[in-house]
Short mmCIF file of C-alpha atoms in Angstrom, two decimals:
data_model
loop_
_atom_site.label_atom_id
_atom_site.label_comp_id
_atom_site.label_asym_id
_atom_site.label_seq_id
_atom_site.Cartn_x
_atom_site.Cartn_y
_atom_site.Cartn_z
CA MET A 1 0.09 0.08 0.00
CA ALA A 2 1.28 3.39 -0.93
CA PHE A 3 2.34 5.65 2.00
CA LEU A 4 -0.24 8.25 3.01
CA SER A 5 -1.46 12.31 3.07
CA ARG A 6 15.19 -14.62 34.64
CA LYS A 7 18.81 -20.04 44.05
CA LEU A 8 20.46 -17.45 45.86
CA PRO A 9 20.18 -17.62 50.03
CA ALA A 10 20.16 -13.92 50.78
CA ILE A 11 17.07 -12.71 52.61
CA LEU A 12 15.54 -9.22 53.37
CA PRO A 13 12.34 -7.49 54.39
CA VAL A 14 10.33 -6.24 51.64
CA THR A 15 7.29 -3.91 51.27
CA LYS A 16 4.60 -5.88 48.95
CA HIS A 17 2.22 -3.20 47.97
CA VAL A 18 0.89 0.11 48.70
CA SER A 19 -1.73 1.90 46.65
CA ARG A 20 -3.62 4.93 46.94
CA VAL A 21 -6.47 3.27 48.77
CA GLY A 22 -3.85 3.29 51.62
CA TRP A 23 -3.31 -0.33 52.75
CA ARG A 24 0.16 -1.96 53.43
CA GLN A 25 1.14 -5.33 53.96
CA THR A 26 4.95 -6.51 54.82
CA SER A 27 6.45 -10.09 54.42
CA ILE A 28 10.12 -11.55 54.41
CA LEU A 29 10.66 -12.76 50.93
CA PRO A 30 13.76 -14.40 49.40
CA ARG A 31 15.79 -11.44 48.04
CA PHE A 32 15.49 -12.34 44.31
CA MET A 33 11.58 -12.56 44.44
CA THR A 34 9.15 -10.25 43.44
CA THR A 35 9.39 -6.77 45.12
CA VAL A 36 6.32 -4.23 44.60
CA THR A 37 7.23 -0.70 46.26
CA THR A 38 5.66 2.52 46.43
CA ASN A 39 7.11 5.17 44.13
CA PHE A 40 9.66 6.91 46.81
CA PHE A 41 11.79 3.82 47.10
CA PHE A 42 14.65 3.06 44.72
CA LEU A 43 14.80 6.45 43.09
CA GLN A 44 17.80 6.85 40.92
CA MET A 45 18.64 9.91 38.90
CA TYR A 46 18.22 9.54 35.11
CA ASN A 47 21.74 10.81 34.30
CA THR A 48 23.19 9.14 31.29
CA ALA A 49 25.48 10.83 28.59
CA ALA A 50 22.80 10.15 25.96
CA THR A 51 20.33 12.57 27.99
CA GLN A 52 22.62 14.84 29.51
CA THR A 53 24.31 16.54 26.65
CA ALA A 54 21.67 19.00 25.83
CA CYS A 55 20.71 19.90 29.56
CA GLU A 56 22.13 21.91 32.34
CA PRO A 57 22.62 20.25 35.91
CA HIS A 58 19.73 22.21 37.32
CA GLU A 59 17.14 21.03 34.80
CA PRO A 60 14.53 18.97 35.75
CA THR A 61 14.28 14.95 35.44
CA PHE A 62 12.16 13.49 32.99
CA LEU A 63 9.59 12.95 35.63
CA LYS A 64 9.97 16.22 37.18
CA SER A 65 9.22 17.80 33.52
CA VAL A 66 6.17 15.78 33.01
CA GLU A 67 5.00 17.01 36.48
CA SER A 68 5.97 20.64 35.56
CA TYR A 69 4.01 20.62 32.45
CA PHE A 70 1.10 19.24 34.31
CA ASP A 71 1.25 21.65 37.11
CA THR A 72 1.14 24.45 34.43
CA ALA A 73 -1.76 23.20 32.89
CA SER A 74 -3.97 22.02 35.94
CA LYS A 75 -3.98 25.89 36.97
CA LEU A 76 -6.09 26.53 33.67
CA SER A 77 -8.20 23.23 33.80
CA ASN A 78 -11.13 24.36 36.36
CA VAL A 79 -10.75 20.82 38.13
CA SER A 80 -10.66 20.75 41.87
CA GLU A 81 -7.50 20.64 43.82
CA GLY A 82 -8.54 17.35 45.17
CA THR A 83 -8.96 15.68 41.68
CA LEU A 84 -5.77 17.15 40.55
CA SER A 85 -3.72 15.65 43.40
CA HIS A 86 -5.49 11.99 42.45
CA ILE A 87 -4.46 12.51 38.76
CA ARG A 88 -0.85 13.68 39.35
CA ALA A 89 -0.15 10.72 41.49
CA VAL A 90 1.12 7.08 40.32
CA ASP A 91 -1.63 4.60 41.41
CA SER A 92 0.73 1.43 41.80
CA MET A 93 4.33 0.46 41.21
CA LEU A 94 5.65 -3.16 40.58
CA ARG A 95 9.39 -3.71 41.08
CA VAL A 96 10.76 -7.27 40.34
CA THR A 97 14.26 -9.11 40.69
CA PHE A 98 14.86 -12.47 39.35
CA PRO A 99 17.99 -14.46 38.44
CA ILE A 100 19.18 -15.75 35.20
CA GLU A 101 21.95 -18.08 34.30
CA LEU A 102 24.16 -16.84 31.56
CA ASP A 103 25.96 -19.28 28.98
CA ASN A 104 29.34 -19.14 31.17
CA GLY A 105 27.38 -20.36 34.24
CA LYS A 106 27.54 -17.03 36.03
CA ILE A 107 24.27 -15.79 37.53
CA GLU A 108 22.89 -12.21 36.80
CA VAL A 109 20.08 -10.55 38.46
CA ILE A 110 17.56 -8.84 36.28
CA GLU A 111 15.71 -5.81 37.32
CA GLY A 112 12.34 -4.69 35.90
CA TYR A 113 9.25 -2.38 36.66
CA ARG A 114 5.79 -1.74 35.95
CA ALA A 115 4.10 1.46 36.72
CA GLN A 116 0.20 1.93 36.52
CA HIS A 117 -0.48 5.75 36.83
CA SER A 118 -4.18 5.87 36.50
CA ARG A 119 -6.80 3.31 36.63
CA HIS A 120 -9.85 5.96 35.99
CA ARG A 121 -10.16 3.94 32.63
CA LEU A 122 -9.54 0.25 32.30
CA PRO A 123 -7.33 -1.55 31.15
CA VAL A 124 -4.32 0.59 31.76
CA LYS A 125 -1.86 0.61 28.75
CA GLY A 126 1.76 1.27 27.88
CA GLY A 127 4.97 0.05 26.46
CA ILE A 128 7.61 -2.13 28.06
CA ARG A 129 11.31 -1.10 27.04
CA TYR A 130 14.67 -2.87 27.38
CA SER A 131 17.23 -0.50 28.50
CA GLU A 132 20.35 -0.26 30.87
CA GLU A 133 18.80 3.25 31.71
CA VAL A 134 15.50 1.85 32.97
CA ASP A 135 14.70 3.09 36.45
CA LEU A 136 11.70 4.02 38.60
CA GLN A 137 11.70 7.38 37.91
CA GLU A 138 11.60 6.86 33.98
CA VAL A 139 8.70 4.20 34.19
CA GLU A 140 6.84 6.65 36.15
CA ALA A 141 7.22 9.60 33.78
CA LEU A 142 6.47 7.44 31.00
CA ALA A 143 3.30 6.02 32.75
CA SER A 144 2.05 9.32 33.53
CA LEU A 145 2.46 10.56 30.08
CA MET A 146 0.49 7.58 28.70
CA THR A 147 -2.31 8.62 30.78
CA PHE A 148 -2.51 11.90 29.30
CA LYS A 149 -1.73 10.82 25.91
CA CYS A 150 -4.49 8.46 25.65
CA ALA A 151 -6.98 11.20 27.21
CA VAL A 152 -5.93 13.74 24.47
CA VAL A 153 -6.84 11.21 21.77
CA ASP A 154 -9.81 9.97 23.34
CA VAL A 155 -8.50 6.11 23.68
CA PRO A 156 -10.26 4.84 26.82
CA PHE A 157 -7.33 3.45 28.53
CA GLY A 158 -5.39 4.77 31.43
CA GLY A 159 -1.75 5.03 31.55
CA ALA A 160 1.09 2.56 32.45
CA LYS A 161 4.83 1.67 31.66
CA GLY A 162 7.15 -1.08 32.05
CA GLY A 163 10.86 -2.00 31.60
CA ILE A 164 13.84 -4.24 32.17
CA LYS A 165 17.06 -2.69 33.01
CA ILE A 166 19.10 -4.68 30.61
CA ASP A 167 21.04 -3.60 27.23
CA PRO A 168 19.27 -6.51 24.89
CA SER A 169 22.40 -6.48 22.57
CA ARG A 170 24.34 -8.34 25.44
CA TYR A 171 21.92 -11.29 25.58
CA THR A 172 21.37 -14.36 23.09
CA LEU A 173 18.00 -14.84 21.75
CA ASP A 174 17.26 -17.75 24.22
CA GLN A 175 18.13 -15.52 27.06
CA LEU A 176 16.03 -12.62 26.03
CA GLU A 177 13.25 -14.87 25.59
CA ARG A 178 13.79 -16.32 29.39
CA ILE A 179 14.01 -12.92 30.71
CA THR A 180 10.82 -12.04 28.75
CA ARG A 181 8.95 -15.03 29.98
CA ARG A 182 10.14 -14.66 33.65
CA TYR A 183 9.11 -10.91 33.65
CA THR A 184 5.85 -11.90 32.42
CA MET A 185 5.44 -14.32 34.95
CA GLU A 186 5.90 -11.81 37.74
CA LEU A 187 3.26 -9.57 35.81
CA CYS A 188 0.86 -12.46 35.85
CA GLN A 189 1.18 -13.35 39.64
CA LYS A 190 0.85 -9.96 40.48
CA LYS A 191 -2.19 -8.97 38.57
CA PHE A 192 -0.29 -6.47 36.28
CA ILE A 193 -1.39 -7.91 33.09
CA GLY A 194 -4.60 -8.99 31.40
CA PRO A 195 -6.73 -7.93 28.59
CA GLY A 196 -8.99 -6.11 30.97
CA LEU A 197 -6.31 -5.08 33.45
CA ASP A 198 -3.16 -3.95 32.10
CA VAL A 199 -2.05 -4.14 28.35
CA PRO A 200 1.54 -3.78 27.60
CA ALA A 201 3.05 -2.90 24.23
CA PRO A 202 6.51 -2.60 22.45
CA ASP A 203 8.82 0.30 23.13
CA VAL A 204 12.32 0.95 23.05
CA GLY A 205 14.41 -2.59 22.71
CA THR A 206 11.34 -4.59 22.32
CA GLY A 207 8.95 -5.30 19.35
CA PRO A 208 6.49 -8.16 18.00
CA ARG A 209 8.89 -11.16 18.75
CA GLU A 210 8.90 -10.03 22.67
CA MET A 211 5.06 -9.27 22.56
CA SER A 212 4.50 -13.01 20.96
CA TRP A 213 6.51 -14.41 24.32
CA ILE A 214 4.70 -12.12 26.41
CA MET A 215 1.15 -13.28 25.23
CA ASP A 216 2.22 -16.87 24.97
CA THR A 217 3.47 -16.80 28.70
CA TYR A 218 0.16 -15.20 29.76
CA ARG A 219 -1.84 -17.90 28.06
CA GLN A 220 -0.22 -20.58 30.07
CA PHE A 221 -1.36 -18.86 33.15
CA ASN A 222 -4.85 -18.11 31.95
CA LEU A 223 -5.96 -20.98 30.05
CA SER A 224 -9.43 -20.42 29.98
CA ASP A 225 -9.26 -16.73 29.21
CA VAL A 226 -11.00 -16.52 25.43
CA ASN A 227 -9.42 -13.08 25.04
CA SER A 228 -5.95 -13.75 26.08
CA GLN A 229 -4.73 -12.25 22.78
CA GLY A 230 -5.58 -8.76 24.01
CA CYS A 231 -3.20 -9.03 26.92
CA VAL A 232 -0.60 -7.50 24.64
CA THR A 233 -0.44 -5.06 21.43
CA GLY A 234 2.10 -4.81 19.08
CA LYS A 235 2.03 -8.71 17.93
CA PRO A 236 2.83 -10.06 14.73
CA LEU A 237 0.02 -10.43 12.31
CA GLU A 238 -0.20 -14.11 12.79
CA GLN A 239 -0.40 -13.72 16.37
CA GLY A 240 -3.13 -11.51 16.40
CA GLY A 241 -1.66 -8.33 15.47
CA VAL A 242 -3.33 -5.38 13.24
CA ARG A 243 -2.19 -4.43 9.83
CA GLY A 244 -0.55 -0.94 10.18
CA ARG A 245 0.40 -1.23 13.81
CA THR A 246 4.32 -1.19 12.86
CA GLU A 247 4.21 2.20 11.15
CA ALA A 248 1.50 3.76 13.31
CA THR A 249 3.52 6.06 15.51
CA GLY A 250 5.48 7.39 12.54
CA LEU A 251 2.43 7.81 10.39
CA GLY A 252 0.63 9.86 13.32
CA VAL A 253 3.79 12.10 13.41
CA TYR A 254 3.00 12.99 10.11
CA TYR A 255 -0.55 13.46 10.24
CA GLY A 256 0.03 15.67 13.17
CA VAL A 257 2.54 17.77 11.54
CA ARG A 258 0.58 18.02 8.36
CA GLU A 259 -2.50 19.05 10.27
CA PHE A 260 -0.55 22.04 12.13
CA LEU A 261 1.42 22.93 8.93
CA SER A 262 -2.28 23.70 7.69
CA TYR A 263 -3.23 26.18 10.19
CA PRO A 264 -3.07 29.73 9.29
CA GLU A 265 -1.95 30.93 12.68
CA VAL A 266 1.05 28.44 12.27
CA GLN A 267 1.78 29.41 8.79
CA LYS A 268 1.95 32.98 10.01
CA LYS A 269 4.14 32.33 12.63
CA THR A 270 6.64 30.23 10.62
CA GLY A 271 6.35 31.73 7.31
CA LEU A 272 5.68 28.10 5.75
CA SER A 273 3.23 27.98 2.98
CA GLY A 274 1.12 25.07 4.69
CA LYS A 275 2.10 22.71 2.01
CA MET A 276 4.23 19.50 2.77
CA LYS A 277 5.72 19.87 -0.64
CA ASP A 278 9.28 21.18 -0.48
CA THR A 279 9.52 21.56 3.45
CA THR A 280 12.84 20.26 4.80
CA VAL A 281 12.78 17.84 7.63
CA VAL A 282 15.58 16.76 10.19
CA ILE A 283 14.80 13.63 12.04
CA GLN A 284 16.77 12.49 15.19
CA GLY A 285 16.09 8.79 15.71
CA PHE A 286 16.12 6.24 13.03
CA GLY A 287 14.37 3.37 14.89
CA ASN A 288 10.76 2.36 14.04
CA VAL A 289 9.25 5.76 14.80
CA GLY A 290 11.90 7.90 12.90
CA TYR A 291 12.18 5.66 10.01
CA TYR A 292 8.52 5.59 9.09
CA ALA A 293 7.80 9.20 9.83
CA ALA A 294 10.71 9.93 7.40
CA LYS A 295 9.09 7.85 4.96
CA PHE A 296 5.72 9.51 5.25
CA PHE A 297 7.19 12.85 4.98
CA GLU A 298 9.39 11.95 2.00
CA SER A 299 6.54 10.26 0.22
CA ASN A 300 4.41 13.14 0.55
CA GLY A 301 6.62 15.76 -0.83
CA ALA A 302 8.80 16.94 1.76
CA LYS A 303 12.68 16.72 1.61
CA VAL A 304 14.56 14.89 4.55
CA ILE A 305 17.71 16.40 4.75
CA GLY A 306 19.09 15.23 7.96
CA VAL A 307 19.01 12.18 10.12
CA GLY A 308 20.53 11.28 13.43
CA GLU A 309 21.34 8.07 15.25
CA ARG A 310 23.31 7.12 18.26
CA THR A 311 26.25 6.50 16.50
CA GLY A 312 26.08 9.99 14.88
CA GLY A 313 24.26 11.93 12.34
CA ILE A 314 24.19 13.01 8.53
CA TYR A 315 23.07 16.03 6.80
CA ASP A 316 22.53 16.95 3.20
CA PRO A 317 20.57 19.97 2.41
CA GLN A 318 20.06 18.57 -1.16
CA GLY A 319 18.06 15.75 0.38
CA LEU A 320 18.62 11.93 1.64
CA ASP A 321 17.20 8.80 0.19
CA VAL A 322 15.17 7.49 3.38
CA GLU A 323 14.97 3.97 2.17
CA SER A 324 18.52 3.82 0.79
CA LEU A 325 20.07 5.35 3.84
CA TYR A 326 17.78 2.92 6.26
CA ASN A 327 19.33 0.03 4.56
CA TYR A 328 22.87 1.37 4.53
CA TYR A 329 22.47 2.00 8.21
CA ARG A 330 21.46 -1.46 8.90
CA GLU A 331 23.89 -3.15 7.25
CA ASN A 332 26.86 -0.94 8.40
CA SER A 333 25.42 0.56 11.75
CA SER A 334 27.06 3.76 10.68
CA PHE A 335 26.29 6.72 8.30
CA LYS A 336 29.91 6.85 7.17
CA GLY A 337 30.32 6.06 3.45
CA PHE A 338 26.91 6.68 2.41
CA SER A 339 27.40 9.89 0.45
CA ASP A 340 30.50 11.75 -0.30
CA ARG A 341 28.53 15.28 -0.33
CA ALA A 342 26.62 14.94 3.22
CA GLU A 343 28.03 16.11 6.33
CA LEU A 344 28.69 13.65 9.06
CA MET A 345 28.28 14.12 12.87
CA ASP A 346 29.84 12.32 15.50
CA GLU A 347 26.81 12.77 17.95
CA SER A 348 23.13 12.58 17.28
CA VAL A 349 22.34 15.69 19.15
CA GLN A 350 24.31 17.73 16.63
CA ILE A 351 21.70 17.07 13.93
CA LEU A 352 19.14 19.00 15.99
CA GLU A 353 20.91 22.32 15.66
CA ARG A 354 20.95 22.04 11.61
CA GLU A 355 18.76 24.52 9.52
CA CYS A 356 15.36 23.12 8.55
CA ASP A 357 11.82 23.58 8.61
CA ILE A 358 10.67 20.76 10.52
CA LEU A 359 12.53 18.95 13.13
CA ILE A 360 11.45 15.95 14.63
CA PRO A 361 13.23 14.41 17.83
CA ALA A 362 12.22 10.79 17.54
CA ALA A 363 15.00 9.33 19.95
CA LEU A 364 15.07 9.77 23.39
CA GLU A 365 14.11 12.03 26.39
CA ARG A 366 15.97 15.15 27.27
CA GLN A 367 17.60 16.01 23.88
CA ILE A 368 16.72 19.80 23.57
CA GLY A 369 17.49 21.53 27.10
CA LEU A 370 18.87 25.01 27.84
CA ARG A 371 22.55 23.97 26.41
CA ASN A 372 21.12 23.85 22.93
CA ALA A 373 17.47 25.23 22.97
CA ASP A 374 19.00 28.76 21.32
CA LYS A 375 20.63 26.65 18.44
CA ILE A 376 17.54 25.07 17.30
CA LYS A 377 17.01 26.57 13.81
CA ALA A 378 13.86 24.75 13.00
CA LYS A 379 10.66 26.51 12.40
CA ILE A 380 8.30 23.76 13.80
CA VAL A 381 9.59 20.98 16.38
CA GLY A 382 7.25 17.76 16.58
CA GLU A 383 8.07 15.80 19.44
CA ALA A 384 8.04 12.22 18.24
CA ALA A 385 10.04 10.83 21.24
CA ASN A 386 8.58 10.95 24.81
CA GLY A 387 9.71 14.13 26.50
CA PRO A 388 12.51 15.36 24.28
CA VAL A 389 12.20 18.89 25.35
CA THR A 390 12.70 20.10 28.84
CA PRO A 391 10.63 22.94 30.15
CA GLY A 392 13.21 25.59 30.24
CA ALA A 393 13.93 24.62 26.51
CA HIS A 394 10.34 24.42 25.67
CA GLU A 395 9.87 27.94 27.03
CA ALA A 396 12.89 29.46 25.18
CA MET A 397 11.85 27.96 21.93
CA GLU A 398 8.33 29.30 22.38
CA LYS A 399 9.67 32.98 22.83
CA ARG A 400 11.64 32.69 19.67
CA GLY A 401 8.47 31.85 17.83
CA ILE A 402 9.03 27.94 17.18
CA VAL A 403 5.99 25.85 17.10
CA VAL A 404 6.32 23.09 19.52
CA ILE A 405 3.89 20.36 18.81
CA PRO A 406 3.94 18.27 22.10
CA ASP A 407 4.57 14.53 22.40
CA LEU A 408 1.53 13.64 24.04
CA LEU A 409 -0.51 14.46 21.09
CA LEU A 410 2.04 13.69 18.18
CA ASN A 411 3.22 10.48 19.02
CA ALA A 412 -0.04 9.06 20.21
CA GLY A 413 -0.38 7.29 16.90
CA GLY A 414 1.07 4.02 18.60
CA VAL A 415 -1.39 3.95 21.19
CA THR A 416 -4.31 4.60 18.97
CA VAL A 417 -3.70 1.76 16.69
CA SER A 418 -2.73 -0.24 19.64
CA TYR A 419 -6.28 0.54 20.77
CA PHE A 420 -7.53 -0.88 17.40
CA GLU A 421 -5.50 -3.84 18.00
CA TRP A 422 -7.08 -4.57 21.21
CA LEU A 423 -10.58 -4.19 19.72
CA LYS A 424 -9.69 -6.58 17.13
CA ASN A 425 -8.72 -9.23 19.64
CA LEU A 426 -11.72 -8.75 21.73
CA SER A 427 -14.14 -9.22 18.88
CA HIS A 428 -12.30 -12.16 17.27
CA VAL A 429 -12.60 -10.95 13.72
CA ARG A 430 -10.43 -9.22 11.21
CA PHE A 431 -11.43 -5.48 10.46
CA GLY A 432 -13.01 -5.48 7.07
CA ARG A 433 -14.01 -9.39 6.87
CA MET A 434 -17.69 -8.70 7.59
CA ASN A 435 -18.60 -5.79 5.29
CA LYS A 436 -15.74 -5.56 2.35
CA LYS A 437 -17.62 -7.71 -0.05
CA TRP A 438 -20.96 -6.04 0.77
CA ASP A 439 -19.46 -2.50 0.07
CA GLU A 440 -17.89 -3.74 -3.30
CA SER A 441 -21.32 -5.01 -4.29
CA VAL A 442 -23.06 -1.95 -3.37
CA ARG A 443 -20.37 0.39 -5.10
CA SER A 444 -20.64 -1.96 -8.23
CA LYS A 445 -24.17 -1.56 -8.55
CA LEU A 446 -24.11 2.03 -8.15
CA LEU A 447 -21.29 2.50 -10.82
CA ASN A 448 -23.37 0.54 -13.49
CA VAL A 449 -26.18 2.90 -12.97
CA VAL A 450 -23.47 5.91 -13.53
CA GLU A 451 -22.14 4.23 -16.57
CA GLU A 452 -25.55 3.82 -18.23
CA ASN A 453 -26.35 7.30 -17.66
CA ALA A 454 -22.84 8.70 -18.79
CA GLY A 455 -22.85 6.65 -21.88
CA ARG A 456 -19.07 5.46 -21.10
CA THR A 457 -17.84 2.32 -19.62
CA LEU A 458 -15.21 2.43 -17.24
CA THR A 459 -11.68 0.27 -17.75
CA GLU A 460 -11.31 -2.46 -15.41
CA ALA A 461 -8.41 -0.50 -13.60
CA GLU A 462 -10.73 2.58 -12.87
CA ARG A 463 -13.61 0.20 -12.03
CA LYS A 464 -11.48 -1.94 -9.50
CA GLN A 465 -10.13 1.48 -7.91
CA ILE A 466 -13.61 2.88 -7.47
CA VAL A 467 -15.39 -0.57 -6.19
CA HIS A 468 -12.47 -1.53 -3.94
CA GLY A 469 -14.01 -2.40 -0.50
CA ALA A 470 -11.80 -1.28 2.64
CA GLU A 471 -9.21 -3.79 3.93
CA GLU A 472 -7.89 -3.91 7.34
CA ALA A 473 -4.94 -1.41 6.71
CA ASP A 474 -7.30 1.21 5.15
CA LEU A 475 -9.55 1.01 7.85
CA ILE A 476 -6.49 1.29 10.31
CA TYR A 477 -5.10 3.93 8.48
CA SER A 478 -8.31 6.07 8.27
CA GLY A 479 -9.09 5.51 11.93
CA LEU A 480 -5.82 6.97 12.99
CA GLU A 481 -5.91 10.08 10.47
CA ASP A 482 -9.48 10.61 11.80
CA THR A 483 -8.28 10.57 15.51
CA MET A 484 -5.13 12.79 14.74
CA ILE A 485 -6.96 15.35 12.85
CA SER A 486 -9.69 15.78 15.88
CA SER A 487 -7.13 15.69 18.35
CA CYS A 488 -5.09 18.36 16.70
CA GLU A 489 -8.08 20.41 16.10
CA GLU A 490 -9.44 20.18 19.75
CA THR A 491 -5.77 21.07 21.09
CA ARG A 492 -5.75 24.05 18.87
CA GLN A 493 -9.10 25.21 20.03
CA THR A 494 -8.03 25.11 23.32
CA ALA A 495 -4.78 26.83 22.79
CA LYS A 496 -6.85 29.86 21.39
CA LEU A 497 -9.59 29.80 24.09
CA LYS A 498 -6.98 29.80 27.01
CA ASN A 499 -4.23 31.99 24.99
CA VAL A 500 -1.59 29.20 25.75
CA ASP A 501 0.84 27.14 23.71
CA TYR A 502 0.06 23.65 22.26
CA ARG A 503 1.50 21.63 24.97
CA THR A 504 -0.43 23.49 27.70
CA ALA A 505 -3.36 23.14 25.79
CA ALA A 506 -3.01 19.29 25.30
CA TYR A 507 -2.48 18.87 28.91
CA VAL A 508 -5.53 21.08 30.08
CA ASN A 509 -7.77 18.76 27.64
CA ALA A 510 -6.26 15.45 29.14
CA ILE A 511 -6.75 16.86 32.83
CA GLN A 512 -10.37 17.82 32.14
CA LYS A 513 -11.17 14.55 30.35
CA ILE A 514 -9.56 12.46 33.33
CA GLY A 515 -11.26 14.74 36.07
CA ALA A 516 -14.61 14.26 34.40
CA VAL A 517 -14.34 10.50 34.91
CA TYR A 518 -12.66 10.86 38.42
CA GLU A 519 -15.46 13.35 39.66
CA GLY A 520 -18.24 11.70 37.61
CA SER A 521 -17.74 8.51 39.60
CA GLY A 522 -17.47 9.83 42.91
CA MET A 523 -13.96 8.39 43.67
CA ILE A 524 -15.25 5.71 46.14
CA PHE A 525 -13.76 5.79 49.94
CA MET A 526 -12.04 9.41 49.44
CA ASN A 527 -14.35 11.13 51.60
#
């Protein structure tokens, strides 16, 4: 389809679980068994080279950034203080440790997390990432962001996030499978997974393969659950996945930027014509999100002139062939040697400072901070990654007239199509199966009438194009496009009404929607 407009003797006491309801139970468990903790234990500062290059030491952590954005918007939301406090806090936090035997016979203890930020709607939803940088703070921040993201695009999920603190490249396929299945066992035993409870998805370092392992493990513990396929999304197609999920986040990024580009006030502020054709695009991050975003921009007339990855960056004002560059990078793990005329950079963050019309940070959080915010030359910054801009940098860019399209809106394509996959798994039928031929039959009859009255018979190719009934991918793309159009317009209208930037507007919309659910339910046991 064309591109579219897991025997160690040590023992210590463990706190099992603390939730907002306020009950606590303690017990003595083996050290490397499950530990469920509150959100004020095991805090680690997210302090790595990859996310500190652009930020001053005093700038807030990722979690603090999300809270800062929330606090700013909450003052404009007209939601009560009690409800705001409820929304702001993380509901539950799971921390697990378990041993795995390596090929050399050594035992390594693996650490994993799962956070459920808000259960105002069930199930909660959020990805699972494999990274050495995973910690409690990061998972909490991402879970919070997922809550707001789902609300912004009207996906009826609460927010969650999970992660395992490993570098997946250091493990064999067998070891990764054992780690994934053991982690899933812990989630099953503590009721942190299920089609009506908590539905994970892929994230950094994971993909359809890991989602298949998770689903299969869940099924072994829930043999009678007829909806077990819906315990996780982002699965391969043959395992209950949905067509269009792989490219969903990147496609959503394209749709969102396209919509904002069409708004007269954005055109006036940026000086852009409003047309995608001939705009220049720089993308930091060439994984699933960045690659597909680049493909969609390119196929719709934009010129991709810069790409950054963890090994460096490449910049060519004359344009880059996205598919050729992607294949070259996959084979060589570097951009060196791809082009004689292109400028090469040693660090990924350097690509952010190159001149372009549209800048898409699609890599890690905290990539644009106070150290480089004044060096950004783009007219529009579209946050395809989660939390790529710190509050200070956001404010600095807004003052300079740069339009910032926020992450909780722009990269919501993934969770939107995950929602569609979940619906498919619960309905046990492929989208389009029931109506495709019926639609084609009706269109064919209508076309016959038109041909008779027009006195002209269409060619077979013309008829096939007009009569064609919607396939699953067509419906997924259509649903995603409609969602992004509506959510962007809603954000735009709130920004005008409140006279605020688009990030604040998106948070205001999310807070109001979540607050309405909490206050409408009466929040049992609160009083």
